[in-house]
């Protein structure tokens, strides 16, 4: 009896692992394996293109970051991008969701219209915005039509990154808006009715009822925004044709990793060290946000 039970358990376990094999294969060879290989590369001087070579470098790849001026610029640009984009897209998504949840006429149509930028390819959106911000593009045409001076939006280092910020806020806020909208519909009406009995107006109900109820969702949205904005690459690459220009104003950490990994021979290890540094920064920022949101919920 015991033998038959053990055989049956073994058979069931074997069947379970058999069904898990495709997922385990993907995790091992496309996620876990590359992570460990990147850690290996970060501590070696590696040349994968041309004549392949590998030499143990210890912490030299990481110490090089402290003296690399382009790495400092990339980190600063990325941090500036994160600090500006994450709060604005979070607040905009929350406001849009609150407006669409207020029972306005035609709100279903507005939901579809607001969500359209999220459905569009990131590369296509970037090309559209490049055409709009071009010296002969739509924005300068509108400025010229009303008698205002035109501006070199893409060629000025002071505003090039801000153009990418505006595009990403416009394209990512609708995605988070949908998350907020789902959360708003789960808030019990009894809370708003109690607030009305206490004499609360629309703003007071939003501040005292809606905002506290959305704290877990806001924490999720901020964490997702942090991870996404720290990994900015494709828009910066297309805007600057891969150079990070003008004058390194759109250079981000991921774009710099790409340049060192695939454009310069013998710097693959340094690119991996930069990628690991970025991963640590994202982890620290995420942990700080989680700790902050936990303290808020306790208060």
PDB file of C-alpha atoms in Angstrom:
ATOM      1  CA  UNK A   1       0.000   0.000   0.000  1.00  0.00           C
ATOM      2  CA  UNK A   2       2.799   2.395   0.955  1.00  0.00           C
ATOM      3  CA  UNK A   3       4.716   1.450  -2.190  1.00  0.00           C
ATOM      4  CA  UNK A   4       1.739   2.212  -4.417  1.00  0.00           C
ATOM      5  CA  UNK A   5       1.222   5.569  -2.686  1.00  0.00           C
ATOM      6  CA  UNK A   6       4.880   6.532  -3.077  1.00  0.00           C
ATOM      7  CA  UNK A   7       4.846   5.468  -6.730  1.00  0.00           C
ATOM      8  CA  UNK A   8       1.690   7.478  -7.315  1.00  0.00           C
ATOM      9  CA  UNK A   9       3.236  10.568  -5.656  1.00  0.00           C
ATOM     10  CA  UNK A  10       6.419  10.128  -7.694  1.00  0.00           C
ATOM     11  CA  UNK A  11       4.401   9.797 -10.889  1.00  0.00           C
ATOM     12  CA  UNK A  12       2.377  12.921 -10.103  1.00  0.00           C
ATOM     13  CA  UNK A  13       5.550  14.878  -9.260  1.00  0.00           C
ATOM     14  CA  UNK A  14       7.217  13.694 -12.465  1.00  0.00           C
ATOM     15  CA  UNK A  15       4.209  14.779 -14.503  1.00  0.00           C
ATOM     16  CA  UNK A  16       4.226  18.181 -12.795  1.00  0.00           C
ATOM     17  CA  UNK A  17       7.917  18.749 -13.520  1.00  0.00           C
ATOM     18  CA  UNK A  18       7.395  17.572 -17.080  1.00  0.00           C
ATOM     19  CA  UNK A  19       4.775  20.273 -17.629  1.00  0.00           C
ATOM     20  CA  UNK A  20       7.110  22.807 -15.952  1.00  0.00           C
ATOM     21  CA  UNK A  21      10.057  21.963 -18.218  1.00  0.00           C
ATOM     22  CA  UNK A  22       9.311  24.571 -20.946  1.00  0.00           C
ATOM     23  CA  UNK A  23       8.980  27.356 -18.347  1.00  0.00           C
ATOM     24  CA  UNK A  24      12.088  26.180 -16.463  1.00  0.00           C
ATOM     25  CA  UNK A  25      14.000  26.083 -19.753  1.00  0.00           C
ATOM     26  CA  UNK A  26      13.022  29.682 -20.575  1.00  0.00           C
ATOM     27  CA  UNK A  27      13.869  30.880 -17.050  1.00  0.00           C
ATOM     28  CA  UNK A  28      17.243  29.128 -17.042  1.00  0.00           C
ATOM     29  CA  UNK A  29      18.506  30.028 -20.511  1.00  0.00           C
ATOM     30  CA  UNK A  30      16.921  33.459 -21.041  1.00  0.00           C
ATOM     31  CA  UNK A  31      16.731  34.993 -17.527  1.00  0.00           C
ATOM     32  CA  UNK A  32      18.817  33.251 -14.849  1.00  0.00           C
ATOM     33  CA  UNK A  33      21.654  32.223 -17.167  1.00  0.00           C
ATOM     34  CA  UNK A  34      22.170  35.701 -18.695  1.00  0.00           C
ATOM     35  CA  UNK A  35      22.110  37.284 -15.197  1.00  0.00           C
ATOM     36  CA  UNK A  36      24.950  35.069 -13.976  1.00  0.00           C
ATOM     37  CA  UNK A  37      26.847  35.533 -17.245  1.00  0.00           C
ATOM     38  CA  UNK A  38      26.513  39.330 -16.920  1.00  0.00           C
ATOM     39  CA  UNK A  39      27.922  39.094 -13.370  1.00  0.00           C
ATOM     40  CA  UNK A  40      30.836  37.067 -14.761  1.00  0.00           C
ATOM     41  CA  UNK A  41      31.453  39.640 -17.504  1.00  0.00           C
ATOM     42  CA  UNK A  42      31.391  42.518 -14.990  1.00  0.00           C
ATOM     43  CA  UNK A  43      34.505  41.138 -13.276  1.00  0.00           C
ATOM     44  CA  UNK A  44      36.422  40.394 -16.471  1.00  0.00           C
ATOM     45  CA  UNK A  45      37.956  42.271 -19.361  1.00  0.00           C
ATOM     46  CA  UNK A  46      36.132  40.608 -22.215  1.00  0.00           C
ATOM     47  CA  UNK A  47      36.238  40.902 -25.991  1.00  0.00           C
ATOM     48  CA  UNK A  48      33.474  38.897 -27.640  1.00  0.00           C
ATOM     49  CA  UNK A  49      33.784  40.407 -31.126  1.00  0.00           C
ATOM     50  CA  UNK A  50      36.735  39.586 -33.336  1.00  0.00           C
ATOM     51  CA  UNK A  51      39.321  37.496 -31.487  1.00  0.00           C
ATOM     52  CA  UNK A  52      37.499  36.354 -28.338  1.00  0.00           C
ATOM     53  CA  UNK A  53      39.438  36.854 -25.094  1.00  0.00           C
ATOM     54  CA  UNK A  54      38.721  37.011 -21.365  1.00  0.00           C
ATOM     55  CA  UNK A  55      40.914  38.304 -18.529  1.00  0.00           C
ATOM     56  CA  UNK A  56      40.003  38.632 -14.843  1.00  0.00           C
ATOM     57  CA  UNK A  57      39.774  42.329 -13.959  1.00  0.00           C
ATOM     58  CA  UNK A  58      38.509  42.257 -10.373  1.00  0.00           C
ATOM     59  CA  UNK A  59      36.811  45.546  -9.460  1.00  0.00           C
ATOM     60  CA  UNK A  60      38.535  47.592 -12.177  1.00  0.00           C
ATOM     61  CA  UNK A  61      35.379  47.792 -14.301  1.00  0.00           C
ATOM     62  CA  UNK A  62      33.475  49.241 -11.336  1.00  0.00           C
ATOM     63  CA  UNK A  63      36.197  51.691 -10.315  1.00  0.00           C
ATOM     64  CA  UNK A  64      36.318  52.897 -13.927  1.00  0.00           C
ATOM     65  CA  UNK A  65      32.747  54.160 -13.521  1.00  0.00           C
ATOM     66  CA  UNK A  66      33.945  56.663 -10.892  1.00  0.00           C
ATOM     67  CA  UNK A  67      36.310  58.324 -13.393  1.00  0.00           C
ATOM     68  CA  UNK A  68      34.218  57.970 -16.553  1.00  0.00           C
ATOM     69  CA  UNK A  69      32.741  61.386 -17.354  1.00  0.00           C
ATOM     70  CA  UNK A  70      30.220  59.966 -19.852  1.00  0.00           C
ATOM     71  CA  UNK A  71      28.989  57.508 -17.197  1.00  0.00           C
ATOM     72  CA  UNK A  72      28.447  60.428 -14.804  1.00  0.00           C
ATOM     73  CA  UNK A  73      26.482  62.319 -17.472  1.00  0.00           C
ATOM     74  CA  UNK A  74      24.386  59.231 -18.293  1.00  0.00           C
ATOM     75  CA  UNK A  75      23.568  58.579 -14.624  1.00  0.00           C
ATOM     76  CA  UNK A  76      22.661  62.239 -14.073  1.00  0.00           C
ATOM     77  CA  UNK A  77      20.448  62.333 -17.189  1.00  0.00           C
ATOM     78  CA  UNK A  78      18.708  59.125 -16.122  1.00  0.00           C
ATOM     79  CA  UNK A  79      18.107  60.353 -12.567  1.00  0.00           C
ATOM     80  CA  UNK A  80      16.782  63.682 -13.857  1.00  0.00           C
ATOM     81  CA  UNK A  81      14.481  61.848 -16.246  1.00  0.00           C
ATOM     82  CA  UNK A  82      13.172  59.586 -13.447  1.00  0.00           C
ATOM     83  CA  UNK A  83      12.602  62.477 -10.990  1.00  0.00           C
ATOM     84  CA  UNK A  84      10.571  64.436 -13.547  1.00  0.00           C
ATOM     85  CA  UNK A  85       8.638  61.697 -15.368  1.00  0.00           C
ATOM     86  CA  UNK A  86       7.557  59.364 -12.542  1.00  0.00           C
ATOM     87  CA  UNK A  87       5.694  61.944 -10.366  1.00  0.00           C
ATOM     88  CA  UNK A  88       4.056  63.698 -13.328  1.00  0.00           C
ATOM     89  CA  UNK A  89       2.871  60.520 -15.045  1.00  0.00           C
ATOM     90  CA  UNK A  90       1.560  59.152 -11.732  1.00  0.00           C
ATOM     91  CA  UNK A  91      -0.394  62.316 -10.883  1.00  0.00           C
ATOM     92  CA  UNK A  92      -1.678  62.675 -14.460  1.00  0.00           C
ATOM     93  CA  UNK A  93      -2.816  59.040 -14.540  1.00  0.00           C
ATOM     94  CA  UNK A  94      -4.646  59.464 -11.228  1.00  0.00           C
ATOM     95  CA  UNK A  95      -6.378  62.670 -12.342  1.00  0.00           C
ATOM     96  CA  UNK A  96      -7.428  61.188 -15.701  1.00  0.00           C
ATOM     97  CA  UNK A  97      -8.804  58.102 -13.959  1.00  0.00           C
ATOM     98  CA  UNK A  98     -10.748  60.226 -11.467  1.00  0.00           C
ATOM     99  CA  UNK A  99     -12.245  62.316 -14.292  1.00  0.00           C
ATOM    100  CA  UNK A 100     -13.264  59.241 -16.289  1.00  0.00           C
ATOM    101  CA  UNK A 101     -14.752  57.660 -13.165  1.00  0.00           C
ATOM    102  CA  UNK A 102     -16.934  60.696 -12.427  1.00  0.00           C
ATOM    103  CA  UNK A 103     -19.750  59.521 -14.724  1.00  0.00           C
ATOM    104  CA  UNK A 104     -19.265  62.017 -17.547  1.00  0.00           C
ATOM    105  CA  UNK A 105     -21.130  61.600 -20.828  1.00  0.00           C
ATOM    106  CA  UNK A 106     -19.173  59.663 -23.435  1.00  0.00           C
ATOM    107  CA  UNK A 107     -16.629  58.413 -20.884  1.00  0.00           C
ATOM    108  CA  UNK A 108     -16.215  55.079 -22.726  1.00  0.00           C
ATOM    109  CA  UNK A 109     -15.138  56.913 -25.880  1.00  0.00           C
ATOM    110  CA  UNK A 110     -12.702  59.058 -23.884  1.00  0.00           C
ATOM    111  CA  UNK A 111     -11.237  55.938 -22.277  1.00  0.00           C
ATOM    112  CA  UNK A 112     -10.456  54.517 -25.715  1.00  0.00           C
ATOM    113  CA  UNK A 113      -9.006  57.829 -26.947  1.00  0.00           C
ATOM    114  CA  UNK A 114      -6.807  58.263 -23.854  1.00  0.00           C
ATOM    115  CA  UNK A 115      -5.530  54.681 -24.097  1.00  0.00           C
ATOM    116  CA  UNK A 116      -4.531  54.900 -27.785  1.00  0.00           C
ATOM    117  CA  UNK A 117      -0.951  56.184 -27.138  1.00  0.00           C
ATOM    118  CA  UNK A 118      -0.221  53.060 -25.071  1.00  0.00           C
ATOM    119  CA  UNK A 119      -1.201  50.819 -27.995  1.00  0.00           C
ATOM    120  CA  UNK A 120       1.175  52.565 -30.383  1.00  0.00           C
ATOM    121  CA  UNK A 121       4.713  51.271 -30.844  1.00  0.00           C
ATOM    122  CA  UNK A 122       7.355  53.178 -28.894  1.00  0.00           C
ATOM    123  CA  UNK A 123       9.502  53.563 -32.017  1.00  0.00           C
ATOM    124  CA  UNK A 124       6.571  54.952 -34.023  1.00  0.00           C
ATOM    125  CA  UNK A 125       5.705  57.416 -31.252  1.00  0.00           C
ATOM    126  CA  UNK A 126       9.312  58.582 -31.145  1.00  0.00           C
ATOM    127  CA  UNK A 127       9.379  59.172 -34.906  1.00  0.00           C
ATOM    128  CA  UNK A 128       6.082  61.100 -34.710  1.00  0.00           C
ATOM    129  CA  UNK A 129       7.402  63.315 -31.922  1.00  0.00           C
ATOM    130  CA  UNK A 130      10.685  63.833 -33.799  1.00  0.00           C
ATOM    131  CA  UNK A 131       8.670  65.084 -36.759  1.00  0.00           C
ATOM    132  CA  UNK A 132       6.650  67.358 -34.444  1.00  0.00           C
ATOM    133  CA  UNK A 133       9.758  68.773 -32.718  1.00  0.00           C
ATOM    134  CA  UNK A 134      11.785  69.038 -35.934  1.00  0.00           C
ATOM    135  CA  UNK A 135      12.907  72.501 -37.004  1.00  0.00           C
ATOM    136  CA  UNK A 136      10.405  72.329 -39.874  1.00  0.00           C
ATOM    137  CA  UNK A 137       7.902  70.257 -37.904  1.00  0.00           C
ATOM    138  CA  UNK A 138       4.378  70.797 -36.633  1.00  0.00           C
ATOM    139  CA  UNK A 139       5.223  72.714 -33.443  1.00  0.00           C
ATOM    140  CA  UNK A 140       7.424  75.254 -35.215  1.00  0.00           C
ATOM    141  CA  UNK A 141       4.804  75.584 -37.965  1.00  0.00           C
ATOM    142  CA  UNK A 142       2.180  76.448 -35.336  1.00  0.00           C
ATOM    143  CA  UNK A 143       4.531  78.905 -33.627  1.00  0.00           C
ATOM    144  CA  UNK A 144       5.306  80.528 -36.961  1.00  0.00           C
ATOM    145  CA  UNK A 145       1.589  80.732 -37.836  1.00  0.00           C
ATOM    146  CA  UNK A 146       0.839  82.831 -34.736  1.00  0.00           C
ATOM    147  CA  UNK A 147       3.911  85.031 -35.197  1.00  0.00           C
ATOM    148  CA  UNK A 148       6.132  83.461 -32.528  1.00  0.00           C
ATOM    149  CA  UNK A 149       9.801  82.575 -33.111  1.00  0.00           C
ATOM    150  CA  UNK A 150      10.610  78.962 -33.986  1.00  0.00           C
ATOM    151  CA  UNK A 151      13.024  76.864 -31.933  1.00  0.00           C
ATOM    152  CA  UNK A 152      15.514  74.074 -32.524  1.00  0.00           C
ATOM    153  CA  UNK A 153      13.905  71.604 -30.102  1.00  0.00           C
ATOM    154  CA  UNK A 154      16.026  68.576 -30.996  1.00  0.00           C
ATOM    155  CA  UNK A 155      19.316  70.395 -31.473  1.00  0.00           C
ATOM    156  CA  UNK A 156      19.404  72.310 -28.179  1.00  0.00           C
ATOM    157  CA  UNK A 157      21.006  70.257 -25.352  1.00  0.00           C
ATOM    158  CA  UNK A 158      18.930  72.168 -22.787  1.00  0.00           C
ATOM    159  CA  UNK A 159      15.574  70.911 -24.088  1.00  0.00           C
ATOM    160  CA  UNK A 160      16.319  67.670 -25.989  1.00  0.00           C
ATOM    161  CA  UNK A 161      15.835  65.433 -22.930  1.00  0.00           C
ATOM    162  CA  UNK A 162      12.710  67.378 -21.938  1.00  0.00           C
ATOM    163  CA  UNK A 163      11.212  66.548 -25.342  1.00  0.00           C
ATOM    164  CA  UNK A 164      11.664  62.841 -24.572  1.00  0.00           C
ATOM    165  CA  UNK A 165      10.169  63.414 -21.114  1.00  0.00           C
ATOM    166  CA  UNK A 166       7.040  64.991 -22.587  1.00  0.00           C
ATOM    167  CA  UNK A 167       6.616  62.175 -25.069  1.00  0.00           C
ATOM    168  CA  UNK A 168       6.952  59.456 -22.427  1.00  0.00           C
ATOM    169  CA  UNK A 169       4.569  61.154 -19.982  1.00  0.00           C
ATOM    170  CA  UNK A 170       1.986  61.424 -22.754  1.00  0.00           C
ATOM    171  CA  UNK A 171       2.408  57.778 -23.813  1.00  0.00           C
ATOM    172  CA  UNK A 172       2.717  56.013 -20.426  1.00  0.00           C
ATOM    173  CA  UNK A 173       0.182  57.899 -18.278  1.00  0.00           C
ATOM    174  CA  UNK A 174      -2.817  56.239 -20.045  1.00  0.00           C
ATOM    175  CA  UNK A 175      -1.516  52.764 -19.127  1.00  0.00           C
ATOM    176  CA  UNK A 176      -1.377  53.652 -15.435  1.00  0.00           C
ATOM    177  CA  UNK A 177      -4.709  55.458 -15.810  1.00  0.00           C
ATOM    178  CA  UNK A 178      -6.381  52.110 -16.576  1.00  0.00           C
ATOM    179  CA  UNK A 179      -4.886  50.617 -13.392  1.00  0.00           C
ATOM    180  CA  UNK A 180      -6.161  53.554 -11.339  1.00  0.00           C
ATOM    181  CA  UNK A 181      -9.555  53.339 -13.009  1.00  0.00           C
ATOM    182  CA  UNK A 182      -9.928  49.693 -11.987  1.00  0.00           C
ATOM    183  CA  UNK A 183      -8.917  50.571  -8.418  1.00  0.00           C
ATOM    184  CA  UNK A 184     -11.359  53.500  -8.250  1.00  0.00           C
ATOM    185  CA  UNK A 185     -14.260  51.255  -9.155  1.00  0.00           C
ATOM    186  CA  UNK A 186     -13.439  49.013  -6.179  1.00  0.00           C
ATOM    187  CA  UNK A 187     -13.780  51.837  -3.618  1.00  0.00           C
ATOM    188  CA  UNK A 188     -17.102  51.371  -1.744  1.00  0.00           C
ATOM    189  CA  UNK A 189     -19.685  54.113  -2.328  1.00  0.00           C
ATOM    190  CA  UNK A 190     -20.483  54.020   1.385  1.00  0.00           C
ATOM    191  CA  UNK A 191     -17.194  55.841   2.092  1.00  0.00           C
ATOM    192  CA  UNK A 192     -18.204  58.724  -0.182  1.00  0.00           C
ATOM    193  CA  UNK A 193     -21.711  58.785   1.297  1.00  0.00           C
ATOM    194  CA  UNK A 194     -20.247  59.015   4.803  1.00  0.00           C
ATOM    195  CA  UNK A 195     -17.995  61.859   3.678  1.00  0.00           C
ATOM    196  CA  UNK A 196     -20.999  63.690   2.191  1.00  0.00           C
ATOM    197  CA  UNK A 197     -22.867  63.366   5.489  1.00  0.00           C
ATOM    198  CA  UNK A 198     -19.871  65.005   7.163  1.00  0.00           C
ATOM    199  CA  UNK A 199     -20.163  67.921   4.721  1.00  0.00           C
ATOM    200  CA  UNK A 200     -17.156  67.093   2.532  1.00  0.00           C
ATOM    201  CA  UNK A 201     -16.973  68.711  -0.904  1.00  0.00           C
ATOM    202  CA  UNK A 202     -15.631  67.037  -4.067  1.00  0.00           C
ATOM    203  CA  UNK A 203     -11.984  67.960  -3.376  1.00  0.00           C
ATOM    204  CA  UNK A 204     -12.190  66.852   0.268  1.00  0.00           C
ATOM    205  CA  UNK A 205     -13.690  63.502  -0.768  1.00  0.00           C
ATOM    206  CA  UNK A 206     -10.884  63.002  -3.285  1.00  0.00           C
ATOM    207  CA  UNK A 207      -8.198  63.937  -0.746  1.00  0.00           C
ATOM    208  CA  UNK A 208      -9.601  62.096   2.288  1.00  0.00           C
ATOM    209  CA  UNK A 209     -11.287  59.076   0.683  1.00  0.00           C
ATOM    210  CA  UNK A 210      -9.896  58.450  -2.807  1.00  0.00           C
ATOM    211  CA  UNK A 211      -6.221  59.137  -2.163  1.00  0.00           C
ATOM    212  CA  UNK A 212      -5.883  56.891   0.936  1.00  0.00           C
ATOM    213  CA  UNK A 213      -7.779  54.087  -0.818  1.00  0.00           C
ATOM    214  CA  UNK A 214      -5.396  54.286  -3.787  1.00  0.00           C
ATOM    215  CA  UNK A 215      -2.158  54.085  -1.768  1.00  0.00           C
ATOM    216  CA  UNK A 216      -1.379  50.418  -2.609  1.00  0.00           C
ATOM    217  CA  UNK A 217      -2.063  51.078  -6.309  1.00  0.00           C
ATOM    218  CA  UNK A 218       0.014  54.256  -6.222  1.00  0.00           C
ATOM    219  CA  UNK A 219       2.909  52.311  -4.711  1.00  0.00           C
ATOM    220  CA  UNK A 220       2.663  49.767  -7.539  1.00  0.00           C
ATOM    221  CA  UNK A 221       2.437  52.491 -10.200  1.00  0.00           C
ATOM    222  CA  UNK A 222       5.460  54.353  -8.796  1.00  0.00           C
ATOM    223  CA  UNK A 223       7.572  51.178  -8.620  1.00  0.00           C
ATOM    224  CA  UNK A 224       6.650  50.217 -12.189  1.00  0.00           C
ATOM    225  CA  UNK A 225       7.380  53.790 -13.286  1.00  0.00           C
ATOM    226  CA  UNK A 226      10.785  53.735 -11.575  1.00  0.00           C
ATOM    227  CA  UNK A 227      11.783  50.474 -13.241  1.00  0.00           C
ATOM    228  CA  UNK A 228      10.580  51.624 -16.656  1.00  0.00           C
ATOM    229  CA  UNK A 229      12.123  55.101 -16.584  1.00  0.00           C
ATOM    230  CA  UNK A 230      15.506  53.898 -15.327  1.00  0.00           C
ATOM    231  CA  UNK A 231      15.625  51.619 -18.396  1.00  0.00           C
ATOM    232  CA  UNK A 232      15.047  54.371 -20.974  1.00  0.00           C
ATOM    233  CA  UNK A 233      16.771  53.351 -24.210  1.00  0.00           C
ATOM    234  CA  UNK A 234      14.789  53.201 -27.445  1.00  0.00           C
ATOM    235  CA  UNK A 235      13.496  56.793 -27.460  1.00  0.00           C
ATOM    236  CA  UNK A 236      16.921  58.178 -26.601  1.00  0.00           C
ATOM    237  CA  UNK A 237      18.550  55.974 -29.241  1.00  0.00           C
ATOM    238  CA  UNK A 238      16.143  57.046 -32.003  1.00  0.00           C
ATOM    239  CA  UNK A 239      16.179  60.740 -31.017  1.00  0.00           C
ATOM    240  CA  UNK A 240      19.983  60.895 -31.143  1.00  0.00           C
ATOM    241  CA  UNK A 241      20.685  58.199 -33.774  1.00  0.00           C
ATOM    242  CA  UNK A 242      22.479  56.206 -31.083  1.00  0.00           C
ATOM    243  CA  UNK A 243      24.922  58.957 -30.068  1.00  0.00           C
ATOM    244  CA  UNK A 244      23.143  60.338 -26.985  1.00  0.00           C
ATOM    245  CA  UNK A 245      23.412  63.840 -28.410  1.00  0.00           C
ATOM    246  CA  UNK A 246      23.228  66.713 -28.768  1.00  0.00           C
ATOM    247  CA  UNK A 247      26.224  67.120 -26.475  1.00  0.00           C
ATOM    248  CA  UNK A 248      25.325  63.940 -24.494  1.00  0.00           C
ATOM    249  CA  UNK A 249      22.065  65.564 -23.340  1.00  0.00           C
ATOM    250  CA  UNK A 250      19.978  62.448 -24.150  1.00  0.00           C
ATOM    251  CA  UNK A 251      22.610  59.914 -23.088  1.00  0.00           C
ATOM    252  CA  UNK A 252      21.131  57.409 -20.622  1.00  0.00           C
ATOM    253  CA  UNK A 253      22.748  54.545 -18.725  1.00  0.00           C
ATOM    254  CA  UNK A 254      21.180  51.843 -20.914  1.00  0.00           C
ATOM    255  CA  UNK A 255      22.214  53.665 -24.086  1.00  0.00           C
ATOM    256  CA  UNK A 256      25.755  53.952 -22.711  1.00  0.00           C
ATOM    257  CA  UNK A 257      25.736  50.214 -21.924  1.00  0.00           C
ATOM    258  CA  UNK A 258      24.751  49.554 -25.535  1.00  0.00           C
ATOM    259  CA  UNK A 259      27.534  51.786 -26.850  1.00  0.00           C
ATOM    260  CA  UNK A 260      30.230  50.123 -24.735  1.00  0.00           C
ATOM    261  CA  UNK A 261      28.917  46.604 -25.362  1.00  0.00           C
ATOM    262  CA  UNK A 262      28.461  46.696 -29.130  1.00  0.00           C
ATOM    263  CA  UNK A 263      30.383  49.693 -30.487  1.00  0.00           C
ATOM    264  CA  UNK A 264      33.704  49.498 -28.634  1.00  0.00           C
ATOM    265  CA  UNK A 265      35.825  46.351 -28.730  1.00  0.00           C
ATOM    266  CA  UNK A 266      37.099  45.074 -25.390  1.00  0.00           C
ATOM    267  CA  UNK A 267      34.581  46.972 -23.233  1.00  0.00           C
ATOM    268  CA  UNK A 268      31.893  44.304 -22.852  1.00  0.00           C
ATOM    269  CA  UNK A 269      32.966  43.734 -19.237  1.00  0.00           C
ATOM    270  CA  UNK A 270      32.706  47.440 -18.475  1.00  0.00           C
ATOM    271  CA  UNK A 271      29.241  47.522 -20.079  1.00  0.00           C
ATOM    272  CA  UNK A 272      28.178  44.634 -17.826  1.00  0.00           C
ATOM    273  CA  UNK A 273      29.512  46.532 -14.784  1.00  0.00           C
ATOM    274  CA  UNK A 274      27.428  49.563 -15.798  1.00  0.00           C
ATOM    275  CA  UNK A 275      24.371  47.332 -16.189  1.00  0.00           C
ATOM    276  CA  UNK A 276      24.934  45.840 -12.722  1.00  0.00           C
ATOM    277  CA  UNK A 277      25.324  49.324 -11.249  1.00  0.00           C
ATOM    278  CA  UNK A 278      22.015  50.360 -12.838  1.00  0.00           C
ATOM    279  CA  UNK A 279      20.347  47.209 -11.466  1.00  0.00           C
ATOM    280  CA  UNK A 280      21.569  48.084  -7.954  1.00  0.00           C
ATOM    281  CA  UNK A 281      20.282  51.679  -8.322  1.00  0.00           C
ATOM    282  CA  UNK A 282      16.849  50.400  -9.433  1.00  0.00           C
ATOM    283  CA  UNK A 283      16.784  47.928  -6.524  1.00  0.00           C
ATOM    284  CA  UNK A 284      17.656  50.646  -3.985  1.00  0.00           C
ATOM    285  CA  UNK A 285      15.061  53.052  -5.426  1.00  0.00           C
ATOM    286  CA  UNK A 286      12.402  50.315  -5.353  1.00  0.00           C
ATOM    287  CA  UNK A 287      13.208  49.344  -1.752  1.00  0.00           C
ATOM    288  CA  UNK A 288      13.083  53.004  -0.652  1.00  0.00           C
ATOM    289  CA  UNK A 289       9.689  53.420  -2.327  1.00  0.00           C
ATOM    290  CA  UNK A 290       8.363  50.233  -0.715  1.00  0.00           C
ATOM    291  CA  UNK A 291       9.625  51.334   2.701  1.00  0.00           C
ATOM    292  CA  UNK A 292       8.101  54.782   2.244  1.00  0.00           C
ATOM    293  CA  UNK A 293       4.722  53.331   1.201  1.00  0.00           C
ATOM    294  CA  UNK A 294       4.737  50.942   4.201  1.00  0.00           C
ATOM    295  CA  UNK A 295       5.409  53.825   6.591  1.00  0.00           C
ATOM    296  CA  UNK A 296       2.557  55.787   5.000  1.00  0.00           C
ATOM    297  CA  UNK A 297       0.136  52.892   5.423  1.00  0.00           C
ATOM    298  CA  UNK A 298       1.178  52.475   9.074  1.00  0.00           C
ATOM    299  CA  UNK A 299       0.638  56.175   9.725  1.00  0.00           C
TER     300      UNK A 299
END
